[in-house]
Tab-separated table of C-alpha atoms and ligand atoms in Angstrom:
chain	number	residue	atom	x	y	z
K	1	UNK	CA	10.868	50.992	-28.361
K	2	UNK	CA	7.827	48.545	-28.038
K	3	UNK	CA	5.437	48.331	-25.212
K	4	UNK	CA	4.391	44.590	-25.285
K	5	UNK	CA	0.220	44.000	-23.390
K	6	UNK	CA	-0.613	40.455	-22.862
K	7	UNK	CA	-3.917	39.713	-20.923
K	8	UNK	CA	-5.770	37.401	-23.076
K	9	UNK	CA	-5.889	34.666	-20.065
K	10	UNK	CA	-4.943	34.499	-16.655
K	11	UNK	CA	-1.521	36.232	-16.837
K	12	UNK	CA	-0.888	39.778	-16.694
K	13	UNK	CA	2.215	40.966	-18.710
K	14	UNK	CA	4.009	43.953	-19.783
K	15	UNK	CA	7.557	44.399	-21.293
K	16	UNK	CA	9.735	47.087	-22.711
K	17	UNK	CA	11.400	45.642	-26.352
K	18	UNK	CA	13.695	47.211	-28.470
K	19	UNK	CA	14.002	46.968	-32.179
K	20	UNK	CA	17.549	47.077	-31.863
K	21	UNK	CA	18.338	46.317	-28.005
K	22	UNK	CA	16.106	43.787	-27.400
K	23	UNK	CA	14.370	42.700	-24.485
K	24	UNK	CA	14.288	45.526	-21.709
K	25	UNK	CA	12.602	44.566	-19.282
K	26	UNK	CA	9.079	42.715	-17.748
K	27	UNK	CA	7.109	42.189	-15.653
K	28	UNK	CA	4.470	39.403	-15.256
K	29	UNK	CA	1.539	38.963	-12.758
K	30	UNK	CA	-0.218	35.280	-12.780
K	31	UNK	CA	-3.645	35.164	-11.449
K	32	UNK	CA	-3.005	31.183	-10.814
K	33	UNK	CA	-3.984	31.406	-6.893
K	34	UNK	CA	-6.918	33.690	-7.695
K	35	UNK	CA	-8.452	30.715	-9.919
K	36	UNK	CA	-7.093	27.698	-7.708
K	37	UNK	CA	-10.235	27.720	-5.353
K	38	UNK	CA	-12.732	27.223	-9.038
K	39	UNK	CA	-9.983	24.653	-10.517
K	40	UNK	CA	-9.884	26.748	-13.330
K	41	UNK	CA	-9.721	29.999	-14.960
K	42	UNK	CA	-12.928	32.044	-13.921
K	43	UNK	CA	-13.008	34.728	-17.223
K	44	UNK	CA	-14.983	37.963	-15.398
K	45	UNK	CA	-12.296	37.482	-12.225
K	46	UNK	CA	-10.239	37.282	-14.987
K	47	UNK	CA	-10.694	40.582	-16.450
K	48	UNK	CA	-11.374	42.289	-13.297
K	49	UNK	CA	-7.710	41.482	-12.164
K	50	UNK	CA	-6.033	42.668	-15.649
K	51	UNK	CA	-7.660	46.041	-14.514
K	52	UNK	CA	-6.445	45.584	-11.299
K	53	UNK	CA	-2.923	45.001	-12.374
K	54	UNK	CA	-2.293	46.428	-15.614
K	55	UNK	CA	-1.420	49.911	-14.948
K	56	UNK	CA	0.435	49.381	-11.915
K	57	UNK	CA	2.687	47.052	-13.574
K	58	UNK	CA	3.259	49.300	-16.228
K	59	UNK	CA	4.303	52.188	-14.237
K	60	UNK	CA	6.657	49.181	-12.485
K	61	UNK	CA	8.139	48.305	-15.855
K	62	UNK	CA	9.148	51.718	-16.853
K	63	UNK	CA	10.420	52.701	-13.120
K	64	UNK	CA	12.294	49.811	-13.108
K	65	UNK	CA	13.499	50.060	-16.665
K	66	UNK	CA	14.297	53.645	-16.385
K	67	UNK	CA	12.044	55.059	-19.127
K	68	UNK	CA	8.933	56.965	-19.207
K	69	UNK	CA	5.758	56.905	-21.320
K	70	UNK	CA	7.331	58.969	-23.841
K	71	UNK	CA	10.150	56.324	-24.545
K	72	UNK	CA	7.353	54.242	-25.954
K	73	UNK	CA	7.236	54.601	-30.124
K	74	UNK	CA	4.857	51.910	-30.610
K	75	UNK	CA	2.413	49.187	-28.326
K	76	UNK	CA	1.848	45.800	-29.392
K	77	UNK	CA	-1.602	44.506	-27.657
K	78	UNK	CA	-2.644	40.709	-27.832
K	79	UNK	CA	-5.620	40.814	-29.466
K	80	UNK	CA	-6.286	37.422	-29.737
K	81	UNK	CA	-7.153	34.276	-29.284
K	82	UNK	CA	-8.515	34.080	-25.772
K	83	UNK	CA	-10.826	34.845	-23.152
K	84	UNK	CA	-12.808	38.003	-24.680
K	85	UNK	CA	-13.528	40.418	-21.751
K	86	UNK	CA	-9.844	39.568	-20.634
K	87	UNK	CA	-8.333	40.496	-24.137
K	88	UNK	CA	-10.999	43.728	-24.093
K	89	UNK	CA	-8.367	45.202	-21.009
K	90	UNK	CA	-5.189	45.261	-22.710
K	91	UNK	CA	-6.466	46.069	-25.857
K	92	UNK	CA	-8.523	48.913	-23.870
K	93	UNK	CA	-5.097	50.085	-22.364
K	94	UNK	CA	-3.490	49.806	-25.644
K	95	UNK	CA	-6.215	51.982	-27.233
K	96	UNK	CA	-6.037	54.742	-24.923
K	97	UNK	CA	-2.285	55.032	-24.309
K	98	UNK	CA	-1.456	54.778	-27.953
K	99	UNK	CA	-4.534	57.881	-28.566
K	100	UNK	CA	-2.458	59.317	-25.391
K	101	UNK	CA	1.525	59.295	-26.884
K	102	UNK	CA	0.124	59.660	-30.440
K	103	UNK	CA	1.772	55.950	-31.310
K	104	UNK	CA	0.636	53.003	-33.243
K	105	UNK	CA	-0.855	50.009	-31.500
K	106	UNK	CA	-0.277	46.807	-33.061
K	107	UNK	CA	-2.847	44.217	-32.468
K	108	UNK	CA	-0.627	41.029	-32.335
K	109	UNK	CA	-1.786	37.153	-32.715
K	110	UNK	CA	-0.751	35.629	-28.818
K	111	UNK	CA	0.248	32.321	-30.582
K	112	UNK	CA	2.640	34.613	-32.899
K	113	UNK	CA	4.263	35.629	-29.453
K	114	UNK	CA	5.060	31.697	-28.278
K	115	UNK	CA	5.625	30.795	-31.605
K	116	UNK	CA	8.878	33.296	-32.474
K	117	UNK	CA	9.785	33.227	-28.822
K	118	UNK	CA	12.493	30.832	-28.790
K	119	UNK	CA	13.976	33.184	-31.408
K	120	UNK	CA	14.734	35.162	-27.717
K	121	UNK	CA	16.988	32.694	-26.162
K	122	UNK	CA	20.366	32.403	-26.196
K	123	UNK	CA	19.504	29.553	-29.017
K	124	UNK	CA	18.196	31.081	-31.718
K	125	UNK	CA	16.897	28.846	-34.714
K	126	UNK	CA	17.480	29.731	-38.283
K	127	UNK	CA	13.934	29.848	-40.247
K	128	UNK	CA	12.341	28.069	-41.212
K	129	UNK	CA	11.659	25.336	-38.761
K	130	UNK	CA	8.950	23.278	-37.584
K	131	UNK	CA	7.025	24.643	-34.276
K	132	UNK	CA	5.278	22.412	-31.559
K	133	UNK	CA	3.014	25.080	-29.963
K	134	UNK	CA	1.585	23.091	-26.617
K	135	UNK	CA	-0.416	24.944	-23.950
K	136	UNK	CA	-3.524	24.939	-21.793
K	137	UNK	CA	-5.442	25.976	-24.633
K	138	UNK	CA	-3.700	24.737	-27.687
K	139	UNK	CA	-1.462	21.848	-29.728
K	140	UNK	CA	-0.855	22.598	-32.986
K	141	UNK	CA	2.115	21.738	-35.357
K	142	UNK	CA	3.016	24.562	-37.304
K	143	UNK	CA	5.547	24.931	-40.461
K	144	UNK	CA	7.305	28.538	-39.731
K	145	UNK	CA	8.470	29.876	-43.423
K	146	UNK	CA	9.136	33.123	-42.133
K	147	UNK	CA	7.647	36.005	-39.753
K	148	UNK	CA	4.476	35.306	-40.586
K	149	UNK	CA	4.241	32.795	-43.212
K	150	UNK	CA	2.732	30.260	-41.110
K	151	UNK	CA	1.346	26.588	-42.339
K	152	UNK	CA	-0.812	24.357	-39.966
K	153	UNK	CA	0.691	21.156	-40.202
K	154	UNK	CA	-1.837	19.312	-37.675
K	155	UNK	CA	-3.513	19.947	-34.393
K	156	UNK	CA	-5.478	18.395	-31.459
K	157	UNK	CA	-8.674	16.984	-32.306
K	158	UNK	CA	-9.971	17.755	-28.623
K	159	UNK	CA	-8.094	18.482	-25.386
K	160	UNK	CA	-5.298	20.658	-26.079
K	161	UNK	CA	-1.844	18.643	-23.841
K	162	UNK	CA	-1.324	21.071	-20.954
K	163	UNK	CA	-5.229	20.789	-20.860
K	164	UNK	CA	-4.877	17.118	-20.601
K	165	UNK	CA	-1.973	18.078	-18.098
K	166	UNK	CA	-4.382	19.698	-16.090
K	167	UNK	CA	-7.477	17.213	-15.950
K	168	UNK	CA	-5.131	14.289	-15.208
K	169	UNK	CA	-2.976	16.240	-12.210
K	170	UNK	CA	-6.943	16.966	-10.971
K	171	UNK	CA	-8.098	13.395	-10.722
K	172	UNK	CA	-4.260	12.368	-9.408
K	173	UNK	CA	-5.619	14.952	-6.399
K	174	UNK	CA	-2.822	17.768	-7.472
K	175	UNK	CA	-3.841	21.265	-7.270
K	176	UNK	CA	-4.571	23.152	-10.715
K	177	UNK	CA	-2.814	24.120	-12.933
K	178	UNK	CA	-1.720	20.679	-12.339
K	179	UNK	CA	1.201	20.089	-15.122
K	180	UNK	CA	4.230	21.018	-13.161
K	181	UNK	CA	2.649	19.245	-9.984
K	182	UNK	CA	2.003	16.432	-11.991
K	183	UNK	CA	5.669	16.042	-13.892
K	184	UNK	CA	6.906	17.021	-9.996
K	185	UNK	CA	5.218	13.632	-8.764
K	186	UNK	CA	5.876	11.918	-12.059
K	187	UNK	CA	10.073	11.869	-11.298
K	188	UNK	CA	9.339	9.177	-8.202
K	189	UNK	CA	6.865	7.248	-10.579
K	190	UNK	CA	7.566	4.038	-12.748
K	191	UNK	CA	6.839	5.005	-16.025
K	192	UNK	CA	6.130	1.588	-17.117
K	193	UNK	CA	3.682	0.426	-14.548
K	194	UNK	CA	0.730	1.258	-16.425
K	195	UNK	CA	0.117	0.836	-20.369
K	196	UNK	CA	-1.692	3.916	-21.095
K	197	UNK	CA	-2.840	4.641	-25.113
K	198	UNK	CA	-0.295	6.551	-27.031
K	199	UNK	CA	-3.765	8.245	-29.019
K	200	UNK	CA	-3.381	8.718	-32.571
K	201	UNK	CA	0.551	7.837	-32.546
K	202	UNK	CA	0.302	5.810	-35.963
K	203	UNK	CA	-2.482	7.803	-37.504
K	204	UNK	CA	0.139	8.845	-40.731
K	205	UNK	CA	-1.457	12.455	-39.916
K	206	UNK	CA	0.121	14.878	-37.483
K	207	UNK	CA	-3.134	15.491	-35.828
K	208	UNK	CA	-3.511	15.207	-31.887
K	209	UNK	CA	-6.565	13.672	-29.184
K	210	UNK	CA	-6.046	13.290	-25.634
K	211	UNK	CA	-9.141	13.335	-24.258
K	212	UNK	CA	-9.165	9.526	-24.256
K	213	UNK	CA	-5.951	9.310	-22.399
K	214	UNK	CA	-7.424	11.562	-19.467
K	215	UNK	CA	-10.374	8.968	-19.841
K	216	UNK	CA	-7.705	5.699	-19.602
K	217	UNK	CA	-6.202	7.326	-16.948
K	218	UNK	CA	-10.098	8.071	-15.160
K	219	UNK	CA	-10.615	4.461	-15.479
K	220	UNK	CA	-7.328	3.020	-13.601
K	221	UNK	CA	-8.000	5.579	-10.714
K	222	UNK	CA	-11.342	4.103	-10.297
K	223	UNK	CA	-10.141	0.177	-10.271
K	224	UNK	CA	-7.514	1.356	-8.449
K	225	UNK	CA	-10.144	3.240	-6.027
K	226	UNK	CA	-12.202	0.175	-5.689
K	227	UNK	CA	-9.196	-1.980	-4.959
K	228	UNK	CA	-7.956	0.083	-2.036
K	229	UNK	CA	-4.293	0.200	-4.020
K	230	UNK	CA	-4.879	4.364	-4.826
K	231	UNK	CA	-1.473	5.466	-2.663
K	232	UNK	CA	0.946	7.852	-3.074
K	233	UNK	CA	3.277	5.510	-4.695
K	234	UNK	CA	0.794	4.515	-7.344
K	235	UNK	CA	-0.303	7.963	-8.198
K	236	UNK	CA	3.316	8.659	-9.032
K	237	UNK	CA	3.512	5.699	-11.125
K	238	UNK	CA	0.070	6.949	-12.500
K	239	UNK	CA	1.534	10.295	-13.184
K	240	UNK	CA	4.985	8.850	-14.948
K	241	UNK	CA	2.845	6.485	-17.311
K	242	UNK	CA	1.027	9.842	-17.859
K	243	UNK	CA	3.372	11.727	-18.704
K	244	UNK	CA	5.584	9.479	-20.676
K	245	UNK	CA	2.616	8.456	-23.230
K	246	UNK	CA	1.388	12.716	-23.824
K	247	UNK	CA	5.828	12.999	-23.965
K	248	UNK	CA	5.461	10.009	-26.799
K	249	UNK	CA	2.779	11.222	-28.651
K	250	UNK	CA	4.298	14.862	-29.090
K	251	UNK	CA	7.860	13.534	-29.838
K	252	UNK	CA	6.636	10.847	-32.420
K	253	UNK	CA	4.735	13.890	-34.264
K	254	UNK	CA	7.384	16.286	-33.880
K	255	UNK	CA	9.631	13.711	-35.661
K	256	UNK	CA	7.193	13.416	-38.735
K	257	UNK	CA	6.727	16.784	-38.968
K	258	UNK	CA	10.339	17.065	-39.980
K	259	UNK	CA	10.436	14.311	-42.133
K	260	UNK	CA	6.934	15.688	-44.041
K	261	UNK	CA	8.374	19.469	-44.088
K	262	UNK	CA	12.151	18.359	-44.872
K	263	UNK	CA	13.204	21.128	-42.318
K	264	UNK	CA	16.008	20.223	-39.606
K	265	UNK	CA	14.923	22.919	-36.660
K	266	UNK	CA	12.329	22.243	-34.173
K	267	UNK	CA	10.916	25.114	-31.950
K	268	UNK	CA	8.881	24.361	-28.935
K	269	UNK	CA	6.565	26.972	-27.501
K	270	UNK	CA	3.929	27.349	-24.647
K	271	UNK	CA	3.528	26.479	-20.965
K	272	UNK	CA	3.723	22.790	-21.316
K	273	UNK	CA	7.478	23.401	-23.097
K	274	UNK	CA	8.850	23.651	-19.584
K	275	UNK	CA	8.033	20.198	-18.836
K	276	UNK	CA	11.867	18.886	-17.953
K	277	UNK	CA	11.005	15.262	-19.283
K	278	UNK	CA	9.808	16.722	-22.661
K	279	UNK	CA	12.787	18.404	-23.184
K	280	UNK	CA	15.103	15.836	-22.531
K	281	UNK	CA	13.464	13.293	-25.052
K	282	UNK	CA	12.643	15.601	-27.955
K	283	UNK	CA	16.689	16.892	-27.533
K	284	UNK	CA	17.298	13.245	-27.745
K	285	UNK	CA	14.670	11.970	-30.499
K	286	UNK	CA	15.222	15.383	-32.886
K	287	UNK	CA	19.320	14.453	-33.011
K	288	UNK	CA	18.426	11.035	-34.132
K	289	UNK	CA	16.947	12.624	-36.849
K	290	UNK	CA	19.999	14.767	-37.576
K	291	UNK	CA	17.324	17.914	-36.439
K	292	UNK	CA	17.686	20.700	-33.633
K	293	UNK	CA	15.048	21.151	-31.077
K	294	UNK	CA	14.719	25.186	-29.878
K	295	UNK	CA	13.149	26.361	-26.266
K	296	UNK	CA	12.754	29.800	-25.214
K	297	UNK	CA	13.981	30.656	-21.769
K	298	UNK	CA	12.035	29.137	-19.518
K	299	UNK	CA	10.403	32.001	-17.569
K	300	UNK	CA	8.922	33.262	-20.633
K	301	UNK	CA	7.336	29.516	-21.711
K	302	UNK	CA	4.291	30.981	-20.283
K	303	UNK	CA	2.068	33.970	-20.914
K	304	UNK	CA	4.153	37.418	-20.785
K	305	UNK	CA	4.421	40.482	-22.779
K	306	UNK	CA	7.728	39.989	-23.475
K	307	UNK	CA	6.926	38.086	-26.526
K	308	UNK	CA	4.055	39.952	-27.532
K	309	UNK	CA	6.496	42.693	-28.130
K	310	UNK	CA	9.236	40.661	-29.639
K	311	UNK	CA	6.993	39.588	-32.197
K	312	UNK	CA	5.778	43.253	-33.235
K	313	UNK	CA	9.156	43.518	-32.990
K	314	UNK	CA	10.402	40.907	-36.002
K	315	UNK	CA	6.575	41.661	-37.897
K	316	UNK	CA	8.338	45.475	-37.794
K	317	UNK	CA	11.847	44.709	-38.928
K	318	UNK	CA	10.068	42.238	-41.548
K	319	UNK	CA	7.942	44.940	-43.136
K	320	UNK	CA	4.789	43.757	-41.612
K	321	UNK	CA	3.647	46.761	-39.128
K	322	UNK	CA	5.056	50.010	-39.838
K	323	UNK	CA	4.319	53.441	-37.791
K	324	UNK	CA	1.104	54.145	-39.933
K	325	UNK	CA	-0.145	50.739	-38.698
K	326	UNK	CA	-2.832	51.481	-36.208
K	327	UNK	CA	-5.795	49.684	-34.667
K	328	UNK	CA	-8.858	52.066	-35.001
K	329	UNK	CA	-10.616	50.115	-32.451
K	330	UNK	CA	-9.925	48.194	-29.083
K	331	UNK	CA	-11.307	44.480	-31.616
K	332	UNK	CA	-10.453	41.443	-29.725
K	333	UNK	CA	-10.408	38.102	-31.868
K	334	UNK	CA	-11.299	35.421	-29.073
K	335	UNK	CA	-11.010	33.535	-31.884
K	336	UNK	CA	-8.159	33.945	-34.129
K	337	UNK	CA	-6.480	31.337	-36.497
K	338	UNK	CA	-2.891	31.546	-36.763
K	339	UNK	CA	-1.991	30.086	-40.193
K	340	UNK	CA	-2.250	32.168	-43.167
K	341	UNK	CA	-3.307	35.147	-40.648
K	342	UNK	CA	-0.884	38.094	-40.674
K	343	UNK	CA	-0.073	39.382	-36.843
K	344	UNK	CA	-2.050	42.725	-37.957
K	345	UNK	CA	-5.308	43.146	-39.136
Z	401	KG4	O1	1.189	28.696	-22.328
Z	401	KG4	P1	0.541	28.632	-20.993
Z	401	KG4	O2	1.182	29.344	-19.842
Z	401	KG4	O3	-0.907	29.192	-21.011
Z	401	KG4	C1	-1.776	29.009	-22.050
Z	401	KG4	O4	-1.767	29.869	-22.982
Z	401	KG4	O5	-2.493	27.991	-21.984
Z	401	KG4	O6	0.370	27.068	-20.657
Z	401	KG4	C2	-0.192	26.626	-19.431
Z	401	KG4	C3	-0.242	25.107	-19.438
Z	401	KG4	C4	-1.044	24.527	-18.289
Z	401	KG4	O7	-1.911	23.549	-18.801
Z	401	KG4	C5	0.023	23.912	-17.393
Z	401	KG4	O8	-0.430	22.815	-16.631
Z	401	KG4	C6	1.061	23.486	-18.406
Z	401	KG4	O9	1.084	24.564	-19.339
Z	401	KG4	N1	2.376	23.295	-17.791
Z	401	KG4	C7	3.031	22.115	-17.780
Z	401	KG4	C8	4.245	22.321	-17.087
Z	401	KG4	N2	4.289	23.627	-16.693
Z	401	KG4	C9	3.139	24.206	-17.149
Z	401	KG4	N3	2.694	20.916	-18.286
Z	401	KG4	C10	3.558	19.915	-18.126
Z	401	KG4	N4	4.736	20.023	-17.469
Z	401	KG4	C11	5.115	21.201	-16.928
Z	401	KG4	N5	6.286	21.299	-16.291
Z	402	ZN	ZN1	-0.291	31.143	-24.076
């Protein structure tokens, strides 16, 4: 039985797993109204929250899930990549309760968790398969050989696409985090009305930018602005040509990262994988291509210790943790590459 910690960000999570049952239970706290007054993650309000939270929500899980502390054989802790002081609390909790019950603590990668996490739903992809990891912090292509044979196939040069997500919703006047407000707003737009750049689309790599996007997009709202034309009916059309070039982009690389790998299973991962529209087209483009295309549930596309602990899990069944595996320190890894990198240290 694995006691999953995430806190590297702004979410709070904590989740029962077993090796052999499977997910327990979870529980999730997101700090997104906290930050909505800065229009962004603030990282010390950050951390002070995960102290806040953690340990209540732990004592919540295992009420709720039955169990007490001494169910707990092992604790995965995300260790990595992410805000530092916020990582410092779960890995802090980790520390002390594993010292506590006498367990191992597993320090595991965060994008290992969104990256096997489709392997949760009800829709499990056979390995190995191609993974589009997009999020507020990241877009990366990955080529998944096995539980932790990973191979970078290409990433974003600058703004990662729930990033871009998020600075677009912002100067469209929608709250932040702004991607589900902005693909909300984006159903009522014309997704034609305005020719927005489809960056890097035919660059033969499967790198990403988007940071000139959020800038093509900067400059209509400003003509528009001057014009007097900046309603609600052209911000949806604003959001829909949006949303339709970043849905473009992502499914045009998705497609060659099949073709380049050979493999016939896509996975997508991370907060901007619940985008509706995404799914539809990638479900659409991947069977062109004869290819699958995998999502995990959709309440755990964002942060949650649920798969924290379902990837100890599969790094444990694969041989790559065992019980002697321990973290002699409470190390974060703000920064943390993923390919090549085993989940433990
Ligand atoms: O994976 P995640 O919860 O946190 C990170 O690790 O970054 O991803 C959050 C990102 C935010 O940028 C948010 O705007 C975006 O995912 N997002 C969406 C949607 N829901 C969340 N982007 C587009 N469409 C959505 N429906
Ligand atoms: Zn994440």
């Amino acid at each position: 039985m694995i006691l999953g910690i995430e806190s590297s960000c702004d979410e709070t999570g904590v989740a029962l797993y077993g090796v052999h049952q499977g997910l327990i239970g979870h529980q999730l706290h997101t700090q997104v109204d906290m930050h909505r007054a800065y229009g962004g993650v603030v990282p010390e309000l950050a951390s002070r929250d995960h102290i806040r939270r953690i340990v209540v929500l732990t004592e919540n899980l295992l009420a709720e899930c039955g169990h007490s502390l001494d169910s707990i054989d092992a604790i995965a802790v995300t260790a990595g990549p992410g805000l530092g002081g916020a990582l410092l609390t779960g890995t802090s909790m980790a520390a002390g309760l594993g010292l506590a019950l006498d367990v191992p603590v597993w320090p595991i990668h965060h994008l290992d968790g969104h990256l096997l996490s489709p392997l949760m739903g009800a829709d499990t992809p056979e390995m190995p398969f191609v993974a589009l990891l997009v999020s507020g912090g990241h877009t990366q292509l990955m080529a998944v050989r096995g539980v932790g044979h990973y191979e970078l196939l290409g990433e974003t040069l600058d703004d990662a696409a729930g990033e871009a997500f998020d600075k677009t919703a912002s100067l469209l006047g929608l709250g932040y985090p702004g991607g589900a407000a902005l693909s909300q707003l984006a159903r009522t737009g014309n997704p034609m009305r305005f020719t927005l750049p489809r960056p890097m689309i035919r660059s033969g790599d499967l790198e990403f930018s988007f940071s000139g996007l959020k800038t093509a997009v900067l400059t209509e709202v400003r003509a528009l602005e001057a014009a007097g034309q900046f309603d609600a009916a052209v911000r949806a059309d604003l959001a829909a040509s949006f949303e339709a070039a970043v849905i473009d982009v992502l499914s045009a690389k998705c497609g060659a990262a099949l073709r380049k790998t050979g493999m016939r299973a896509l996975v997508v991962a991370g907060g901007v994988g619940a985008n509706v529209r995404l799914r539809a087209v990638l479900e659409r483009s991947m069977r062109a291509l004869g290819a699958r295309v995998h999502f995990p549930p959709q309440a755990l596309c964002t942060d949650n210790g649920a798969m924290i602990a379902h990837a100890a899990a599969l790094a444990y069944q694969a041989g790559l943790l065992d019980r002697s595996s321990r973290s002699d320190s409470f190390g974060v890894r703000p920064r943390w590459p993923l390919a090549g990198s085993r989940t433990t240290t």
